[in-house]
């Protein structure tokens, strides 16, 4: 294990307010005491956290979906993902739900691929990205979709092709980029057996097993 690792730390907050509360997230303003004793105001989005799934089939292809993202005015190729909007929800259960709802697929083998903060300078969102294998079509009716999801496209793309697309600047979704490169690195350095168990501890978003 590497000796270079992130560490938890809590700086003093002199005052806090929440100027905006949305449907799933909010904006918080904190007055934070700096190491030199000065106080700096920090605005950031409070986020419940997310899960994402690199679903790898037996032909080495990754399951993708293409969805319109209004803030960036683009249709992005992405991996299945969703919010942890149920307090204390087990992230594995959430990832299994998202894979079913977005792609109508289930998987028998699950592992933690990586954990990331998407934009730690301005948002508290933490994402756990899973690797899912041994895929099969889910039973029952497909989940009803609405809004942007009603226009989604689907594809299964070889991992090597996705790595090339990321490095060429043609793929931009952060979970796809991190997930694809993490899986490629794992396969090149010992294989997926080295990955953490699907129920591995996640200090950023504690959960019930």
XYZ file of N, CA and C in Angstrom:
627
model
N 0.838 -1.201 0.000
C 0.000 0.000 0.000
C 0.875 1.253 0.000
N 0.443 2.270 -0.713
C 1.189 3.516 -0.761
C 1.093 4.266 0.568
N 2.149 5.029 0.880
C 2.121 5.850 2.094
C 1.528 7.227 1.813
N 1.267 7.530 0.547
C 0.663 8.808 0.170
C -0.849 8.627 0.163
N -1.529 9.258 1.127
C -2.976 9.102 1.180
C -3.625 10.347 1.771
N -4.866 10.573 1.405
C -5.629 11.705 1.928
C -5.978 11.459 3.394
N -6.119 12.539 4.140
C -6.436 12.431 5.569
C -7.610 13.328 5.926
N -8.428 12.863 6.850
C -9.572 13.646 7.300
C -9.104 14.804 8.185
N -9.759 15.946 8.044
C -9.416 17.107 8.861
C -10.622 18.050 8.904
N -10.818 18.722 10.026
C -11.972 19.602 10.198
C -11.496 20.953 10.707
N -11.533 21.993 9.881
C -11.155 23.333 10.307
C -12.346 24.022 10.955
N -12.059 24.931 11.857
C -13.106 25.622 12.594
C -13.969 26.463 11.663
N -15.288 26.377 11.873
C -16.240 27.201 11.131
C -16.868 28.182 12.107
N -16.637 29.479 11.871
C -17.149 30.520 12.768
C -18.635 30.806 12.548
N -19.085 30.684 11.310
C -20.484 30.956 10.996
C -20.855 30.191 9.733
N -22.127 29.834 9.619
C -22.585 29.113 8.426
C -24.020 29.498 8.105
N -24.355 29.483 6.839
C -25.716 29.742 6.404
C -25.975 28.950 5.127
N -27.259 28.758 4.809
C -27.638 28.012 3.613
C -28.537 28.905 2.760
N -27.940 29.671 1.836
C -28.728 30.632 1.060
C -29.630 30.010 0.006
N -29.390 28.733 -0.333
C -30.214 28.092 -1.358
C -30.419 26.625 -1.011
N -31.669 26.158 -1.109
C -31.987 24.750 -0.912
C -32.761 24.272 -2.134
N -32.208 23.280 -2.830
C -32.850 22.739 -4.019
C -33.518 21.413 -3.744
N -33.912 20.731 -4.810
C -34.622 19.461 -4.689
C -33.737 18.359 -4.115
N -32.483 18.296 -4.565
C -31.561 17.251 -4.119
C -30.311 17.806 -3.443
N -29.928 19.024 -3.774
C -28.708 19.615 -3.230
C -29.009 21.010 -2.696
N -28.024 21.585 -2.001
C -28.160 22.944 -1.486
C -26.820 23.655 -1.604
N -26.823 24.945 -1.333
C -25.588 25.734 -1.321
C -25.360 26.245 0.092
N -24.155 26.041 0.608
C -23.820 26.467 1.971
C -22.689 27.490 1.917
N -22.749 28.439 2.814
C -21.685 29.440 2.965
C -21.106 29.312 4.368
N -19.810 28.999 4.456
C -19.119 28.847 5.735
C -18.030 29.901 5.875
N -17.884 30.457 7.077
C -16.737 31.297 7.411
C -15.720 30.397 8.106
N -14.617 30.105 7.420
C -13.654 29.095 7.862
C -12.378 29.758 8.367
N -11.903 29.319 9.536
C -10.670 29.856 10.109
C -9.478 29.221 9.403
N -8.616 30.057 8.832
C -7.430 29.609 8.119
C -6.268 29.354 9.097
N -5.205 28.682 8.652
C -4.079 28.393 9.546
C -3.427 29.628 10.173
N -3.492 30.784 9.471
C -2.878 31.997 10.013
C -3.838 32.780 10.911
N -5.032 32.232 11.184
C -5.998 32.892 12.049
C -7.010 33.759 11.327
N -6.801 34.000 10.044
C -7.768 34.788 9.285
C -9.006 33.937 8.997
N -10.079 34.620 8.614
C -11.329 33.919 8.311
C -11.673 34.142 6.845
N -11.920 33.044 6.124
C -12.255 33.119 4.701
C -13.644 32.533 4.472
N -14.384 33.177 3.606
C -15.736 32.697 3.285
C -15.663 31.710 2.133
N -16.305 30.553 2.314
C -16.303 29.517 1.297
C -17.737 29.109 0.963
N -18.101 29.215 -0.317
C -19.406 28.789 -0.814
C -19.238 27.439 -1.502
N -20.139 26.488 -1.210
C -20.028 25.188 -1.865
C -21.378 24.484 -1.908
N -21.492 23.564 -2.834
C -22.706 22.775 -2.978
C -22.661 21.580 -2.033
N -23.720 21.397 -1.278
C -23.845 20.236 -0.397
C -24.561 19.141 -1.176
N -23.924 17.993 -1.293
C -24.394 16.931 -2.189
C -24.525 15.623 -1.421
N -25.553 14.816 -1.691
C -25.735 13.572 -0.940
C -24.759 12.464 -1.313
N -24.036 12.618 -2.411
C -23.142 11.568 -2.887
C -23.771 10.765 -4.009
N -22.957 9.984 -4.708
C -23.425 9.241 -5.873
C -22.714 7.907 -5.984
N -23.266 7.067 -6.830
C -22.611 5.822 -7.215
C -22.591 5.747 -8.733
N -21.633 5.013 -9.273
C -21.540 4.802 -10.715
C -21.028 3.386 -10.951
N -21.297 2.866 -12.146
C -20.996 1.462 -12.430
C -20.286 1.309 -13.769
N -19.070 0.757 -13.735
C -18.408 0.289 -14.953
C -18.865 -1.154 -15.138
N -19.823 -1.360 -16.022
C -20.372 -2.696 -16.271
C -19.626 -3.309 -17.454
N -18.852 -4.351 -17.180
C -17.962 -4.962 -18.170
C -18.518 -6.317 -18.578
N -18.799 -6.507 -19.877
C -19.349 -7.787 -20.313
C -18.245 -8.786 -20.617
N -18.638 -9.996 -21.008
C -17.655 -11.065 -21.203
C -16.843 -10.908 -22.479
N -17.139 -9.871 -23.272
C -16.347 -9.559 -24.453
C -15.429 -8.363 -24.232
N -15.323 -7.923 -22.963
C -14.450 -6.809 -22.645
C -15.005 -5.452 -23.031
N -16.337 -5.374 -23.170
C -16.975 -4.113 -23.538
C -17.641 -3.491 -22.321
N -17.646 -2.159 -22.291
C -18.258 -1.406 -21.199
C -19.613 -0.890 -21.653
N -20.606 -1.044 -20.797
C -21.959 -0.571 -21.099
C -22.034 0.937 -20.884
N -22.470 1.663 -21.910
C -22.554 3.120 -21.857
C -23.956 3.594 -22.194
N -24.261 4.799 -21.748
C -25.484 5.465 -22.153
C -25.144 6.920 -22.479
N -25.903 7.494 -23.407
C -25.667 8.875 -23.831
C -26.835 9.723 -23.398
N -26.540 10.797 -22.675
C -27.588 11.596 -22.050
C -27.291 13.088 -22.175
N -28.336 13.882 -22.392
C -28.173 15.337 -22.454
C -27.920 15.892 -21.062
N -26.896 16.754 -20.946
C -26.570 17.416 -19.682
C -26.659 18.915 -19.897
N -27.729 19.501 -19.373
C -28.015 20.910 -19.674
C -26.936 21.881 -19.199
N -26.353 21.729 -17.996
C -25.352 22.720 -17.562
C -24.177 22.881 -18.524
N -23.806 21.807 -19.248
C -22.673 21.914 -20.177
C -23.128 21.925 -21.630
N -24.451 21.861 -21.862
C -25.020 21.915 -23.205
C -24.390 20.880 -24.138
N -24.336 19.647 -23.647
C -23.776 18.559 -24.443
C -24.510 17.268 -24.147
N -24.489 16.359 -25.105
C -24.872 14.976 -24.870
C -23.585 14.208 -24.573
N -23.532 13.600 -23.411
C -22.317 12.927 -22.971
C -22.530 11.421 -22.907
N -21.514 10.674 -23.333
C -21.485 9.251 -23.073
C -21.089 9.055 -21.613
N -21.852 8.237 -20.894
C -21.652 8.057 -19.464
C -21.780 6.582 -19.102
N -21.384 6.251 -17.871
C -21.683 4.944 -17.316
C -22.901 5.096 -16.413
N -23.660 4.030 -16.155
C -24.825 4.152 -15.270
C -24.426 4.739 -13.919
N -25.241 5.668 -13.422
C -24.912 6.355 -12.171
C -26.179 6.957 -11.581
N -26.098 7.286 -10.293
C -27.239 7.915 -9.655
C -26.907 8.421 -8.270
N -27.836 9.185 -7.706
C -27.635 9.812 -6.404
C -27.850 8.836 -5.250
N -27.149 9.092 -4.160
C -27.405 8.416 -2.886
C -28.362 9.299 -2.092
N -29.592 9.375 -2.557
C -30.531 10.320 -1.957
C -31.412 9.702 -0.874
N -31.097 8.473 -0.475
C -31.748 7.852 0.679
C -30.720 7.801 1.803
N -30.902 8.550 2.901
C -29.896 8.615 3.968
C -29.475 7.225 4.462
N -28.148 6.998 4.517
C -27.623 5.743 5.020
C -27.728 4.568 4.066
N -28.188 4.815 2.817
C -28.368 3.712 1.874
C -27.038 3.037 1.562
N -27.056 1.728 1.482
C -25.876 0.961 1.097
C -25.541 1.293 -0.361
N -24.329 1.774 -0.637
C -23.999 2.182 -2.007
C -24.047 1.042 -3.016
N -23.741 -0.193 -2.584
C -23.840 -1.325 -3.499
C -25.283 -1.514 -3.950
N -26.218 -1.432 -3.009
C -27.621 -1.584 -3.368
C -28.059 -0.474 -4.331
N -27.572 0.735 -4.088
C -27.904 1.858 -4.974
C -27.339 1.633 -6.373
N -26.107 1.118 -6.456
C -25.487 0.866 -7.759
C -26.236 -0.228 -8.511
N -26.654 -1.265 -7.809
C -27.423 -2.341 -8.449
C -28.748 -1.807 -8.976
N -29.368 -0.920 -8.216
C -30.624 -0.314 -8.643
C -30.427 0.536 -9.893
N -29.358 1.346 -9.898
C -29.121 2.222 -11.046
C -28.827 1.422 -12.304
N -28.069 0.326 -12.177
C -27.771 -0.501 -13.340
C -29.055 -1.110 -13.904
N -29.935 -1.512 -13.019
C -31.224 -2.064 -13.453
C -32.104 -0.986 -14.089
N -32.231 0.167 -13.414
C -33.142 1.195 -13.888
C -32.683 1.829 -15.198
N -31.385 2.062 -15.332
C -30.894 2.775 -16.510
C -30.596 1.853 -17.688
N -30.189 0.608 -17.406
C -29.784 -0.269 -18.502
C -30.541 -1.592 -18.540
N -31.383 -1.865 -17.545
C -32.121 -3.128 -17.444
C -31.156 -4.320 -17.460
N -30.090 -4.180 -16.688
C -29.041 -5.198 -16.610
C -28.776 -5.513 -15.147
N -28.430 -6.767 -14.864
C -27.991 -7.155 -13.527
C -26.604 -7.780 -13.640
N -25.875 -7.824 -12.528
C -24.512 -8.359 -12.514
C -24.336 -9.243 -11.292
N -23.540 -10.298 -11.441
C -23.300 -11.236 -10.346
C -22.037 -10.898 -9.556
N -21.075 -10.256 -10.190
C -19.786 -9.974 -9.543
C -19.600 -8.467 -9.395
N -19.443 -8.015 -8.155
C -19.296 -6.582 -7.872
C -18.037 -6.326 -7.056
N -17.315 -5.271 -7.403
C -16.143 -4.833 -6.651
C -16.086 -3.311 -6.665
N -15.413 -2.744 -5.676
C -15.193 -1.294 -5.677
C -14.011 -0.996 -6.594
N -14.244 -0.154 -7.581
C -13.177 0.232 -8.503
C -12.385 1.411 -7.935
N -13.083 2.464 -7.529
C -12.402 3.616 -6.935
C -13.416 4.541 -6.275
N -12.939 5.402 -5.391
C -13.753 6.425 -4.733
C -13.160 7.791 -5.061
N -14.004 8.737 -5.430
C -13.498 10.067 -5.794
C -14.405 11.164 -5.252
N -13.830 12.350 -5.044
C -14.596 13.586 -4.881
C -14.591 14.261 -6.247
N -15.760 14.588 -6.767
C -15.814 15.108 -8.129
C -15.212 16.505 -8.261
N -15.595 17.423 -7.381
C -15.091 18.803 -7.436
C -14.900 19.302 -6.006
N -13.880 18.833 -5.297
C -13.750 19.131 -3.865
C -13.529 20.594 -3.537
N -13.200 21.416 -4.515
C -13.053 22.836 -4.241
C -14.377 23.575 -4.149
N -15.464 22.931 -4.634
C -16.729 23.640 -4.635
C -17.952 22.784 -4.405
N -17.756 21.499 -4.114
C -18.900 20.603 -3.937
C -18.476 19.439 -3.047
N -19.391 18.984 -2.185
C -19.073 17.880 -1.273
C -19.351 16.509 -1.887
N -19.711 16.444 -3.169
C -20.073 15.155 -3.766
C -18.933 14.147 -3.711
N -19.222 12.981 -3.159
C -18.330 11.830 -3.187
C -18.983 10.762 -4.042
N -18.202 10.110 -4.903
C -18.733 9.077 -5.789
C -17.964 7.780 -5.575
N -18.691 6.704 -5.404
C -18.084 5.373 -5.396
C -18.370 4.735 -6.755
N -17.303 4.359 -7.452
C -17.426 3.727 -8.765
C -17.167 2.231 -8.616
N -18.151 1.447 -9.015
C -18.076 -0.004 -8.926
C -17.685 -0.618 -10.268
N -17.065 -1.795 -10.198
C -16.899 -2.654 -11.356
C -17.927 -3.774 -11.235
N -18.739 -3.946 -12.260
C -19.736 -5.009 -12.280
C -19.450 -5.942 -13.452
N -19.425 -7.256 -13.167
C -19.167 -8.257 -14.210
C -20.202 -9.370 -14.146
N -20.068 -10.333 -15.048
C -21.055 -11.405 -15.172
C -22.442 -10.804 -15.378
N -22.569 -10.069 -16.483
C -23.801 -9.330 -16.770
C -24.848 -10.214 -17.431
N -26.105 -9.867 -17.194
C -27.212 -10.519 -17.882
C -28.394 -9.563 -17.914
N -29.327 -9.828 -18.798
C -30.518 -8.993 -18.906
C -31.369 -9.163 -17.651
N -31.859 -8.060 -17.111
C -32.708 -8.119 -15.924
C -34.082 -8.672 -16.297
N -34.738 -9.274 -15.317
C -36.068 -9.824 -15.539
C -37.126 -8.736 -15.360
N -38.309 -8.982 -15.888
C -39.414 -8.057 -15.697
C -39.418 -6.910 -16.690
N -40.324 -5.974 -16.469
C -40.472 -4.818 -17.353
C -39.342 -3.822 -17.138
N -39.026 -3.086 -18.189
C -38.025 -2.037 -18.072
C -38.557 -0.912 -17.195
N -37.648 -0.230 -16.495
C -38.014 0.877 -15.631
C -38.500 2.044 -16.479
N -39.576 2.681 -16.058
C -40.124 3.826 -16.794
C -39.180 5.020 -16.675
N -38.863 5.661 -17.792
C -37.939 6.795 -17.796
C -38.694 8.074 -18.124
N -38.083 9.210 -17.766
C -38.690 10.505 -18.034
C -37.604 11.559 -18.173
N -38.001 12.745 -18.596
C -37.097 13.891 -18.763
C -35.930 13.518 -19.687
N -34.689 13.866 -19.302
C -33.531 13.606 -20.157
C -33.331 12.121 -20.445
N -33.730 11.276 -19.486
C -33.508 9.836 -19.644
C -34.352 9.234 -20.766
N -35.444 9.908 -21.137
C -36.304 9.390 -22.200
C -35.620 9.411 -23.560
N -34.529 10.162 -23.679
C -33.832 10.318 -24.962
C -32.484 9.595 -24.966
N -32.241 8.700 -24.011
C -30.931 8.075 -23.894
C -30.648 7.094 -25.036
N -29.363 7.048 -25.428
C -28.862 6.032 -26.352
C -27.984 5.069 -25.555
N -27.834 3.842 -26.061
C -27.031 2.844 -25.363
C -25.995 2.251 -26.304
N -24.876 1.817 -25.724
C -23.829 1.177 -26.516
C -22.962 0.313 -25.602
N -22.304 -0.663 -26.197
C -21.277 -1.437 -25.500
C -19.990 -1.266 -26.297
N -18.977 -0.706 -25.641
C -17.761 -0.281 -26.334
C -16.551 -0.949 -25.698
N -15.612 -1.473 -26.498
C -14.402 -2.092 -25.940
C -13.646 -1.117 -25.037
N -13.117 -1.640 -23.928
C -12.405 -0.805 -22.966
C -11.270 -0.029 -23.619
N -10.480 -0.680 -24.458
C -9.335 -0.016 -25.091
C -9.778 1.176 -25.931
N -10.919 1.053 -26.586
C -11.439 2.158 -27.400
C -11.834 3.341 -26.522
N -12.392 3.053 -25.354
C -12.764 4.122 -24.430
C -11.544 4.832 -23.868
N -10.496 4.083 -23.547
C -9.255 4.703 -23.080
C -8.731 5.665 -24.138
N -8.740 5.250 -25.391
C -8.283 6.124 -26.471
C -9.151 7.376 -26.558
N -10.470 7.203 -26.400
C -11.374 8.346 -26.466
C -11.149 9.334 -25.337
N -10.863 8.820 -24.147
C -10.568 9.693 -23.006
C -9.299 10.498 -23.273
N -8.242 9.827 -23.697
C -6.956 10.499 -23.908
C -6.997 11.457 -25.104
N -7.921 11.222 -26.026
C -8.072 12.115 -27.180
C -8.961 13.311 -26.870
N -9.518 13.362 -25.661
C -10.390 14.476 -25.300
C -11.768 14.397 -25.910
N -12.201 13.183 -26.262
C -13.497 13.006 -26.897
C -14.585 12.551 -25.922
N -14.194 12.124 -24.728
C -15.127 11.680 -23.696
C -14.856 12.492 -22.444
N -15.915 13.048 -21.823
C -15.711 14.053 -20.781
C -16.365 13.760 -19.442
N -17.312 12.834 -19.395
C -17.993 12.557 -18.134
C -16.994 12.050 -17.104
N -16.984 12.683 -15.908
C -15.931 12.371 -14.942
C -15.965 10.925 -14.469
N -17.162 10.365 -14.228
C -17.234 8.978 -13.764
C -16.766 8.007 -14.842
N -17.111 8.291 -16.099
C -16.617 7.452 -17.185
C -15.103 7.527 -17.280
N -14.558 8.739 -17.262
C -13.108 8.917 -17.387
C -12.371 8.210 -16.255
N -12.782 8.469 -15.016
C -12.111 7.865 -13.866
C -12.304 6.354 -13.859
N -13.515 5.905 -14.152
C -13.781 4.476 -14.124
C -13.027 3.708 -15.172
N -13.012 4.213 -16.390
C -12.324 3.543 -17.492
C -10.813 3.490 -17.247
N -10.225 4.609 -16.851
C -8.784 4.623 -16.617
C -8.409 3.779 -15.402
N -9.259 3.759 -14.376
C -8.984 2.938 -13.198
C -9.032 1.456 -13.549
N -10.025 1.053 -14.333
C -10.115 -0.347 -14.733
C -8.930 -0.735 -15.603
N -8.553 0.129 -16.525
C -7.392 -0.149 -17.378
C -6.126 -0.309 -16.536
N -5.963 0.558 -15.527
C -4.785 0.467 -14.653
C -4.812 -0.815 -13.835
N -5.997 -1.192 -13.332
C -6.106 -2.421 -12.539
C -5.754 -3.648 -13.365
N -6.231 -3.691 -14.591
C -5.951 -4.834 -15.457
C -4.473 -4.916 -15.821
N -3.813 -3.748 -15.875
C -2.399 -3.717 -16.243
C -1.472 -3.969 -15.060
N -2.035 -3.993 -13.830
C -1.158 -4.112 -12.656
C -1.683 -5.137 -11.652
N -1.965 -6.324 -12.133
C -2.347 -7.385 -11.205
C -3.752 -7.902 -11.357
N -4.587 -7.222 -12.139
C -5.932 -7.709 -12.374
C -6.943 -7.221 -11.362
N -8.207 -7.507 -11.614
C -9.295 -6.988 -10.787
C -9.413 -7.705 -9.448
N -8.711 -8.817 -9.278
C -8.779 -9.518 -7.991
C -8.204 -8.665 -6.863
N -7.387 -7.679 -7.201
C -6.788 -6.808 -6.187
C -7.769 -5.729 -5.705
N -8.871 -5.561 -6.390
C -9.815 -4.507 -6.037
C -10.512 -4.815 -4.718
N -11.019 -3.761 -4.083
C -11.709 -3.923 -2.801
C -13.055 -4.609 -2.969
N -13.511 -5.219 -1.891
C -14.807 -5.875 -1.896
C -15.916 -4.853 -2.093
N -17.045 -5.317 -2.598
C -18.158 -4.419 -2.916
C -18.704 -3.697 -1.697
N -18.536 -4.275 -0.502
C -19.043 -3.665 0.728
C -17.931 -2.970 1.516
N -16.825 -2.626 0.852
C -15.697 -1.999 1.542
C -16.110 -0.698 2.226
N -15.471 -0.403 3.340
C -15.756 0.826 4.091
C -15.587 2.046 3.197
N -16.442 3.036 3.414
C -16.393 4.286 2.642
C -16.583 5.447 3.609
N -15.511 5.936 4.212
C -15.631 6.990 5.234
C -16.334 8.248 4.742
N -16.219 8.566 3.470
C -16.848 9.779 2.941
C -18.372 9.694 3.008
N -18.906 8.499 2.895
C -20.364 8.299 2.954
C -20.634 7.017 3.731
N -20.608 7.075 5.062
C -20.865 5.865 5.882
C -22.226 5.256 5.544
N -22.302 3.941 5.631
C -23.535 3.269 5.250
C -23.745 2.022 6.106
N -24.960 1.516 6.054
C -25.313 0.298 6.767
C -25.187 -0.898 5.851
N -24.584 -1.975 6.317
C -24.438 -3.182 5.518
C -25.743 -3.979 5.569
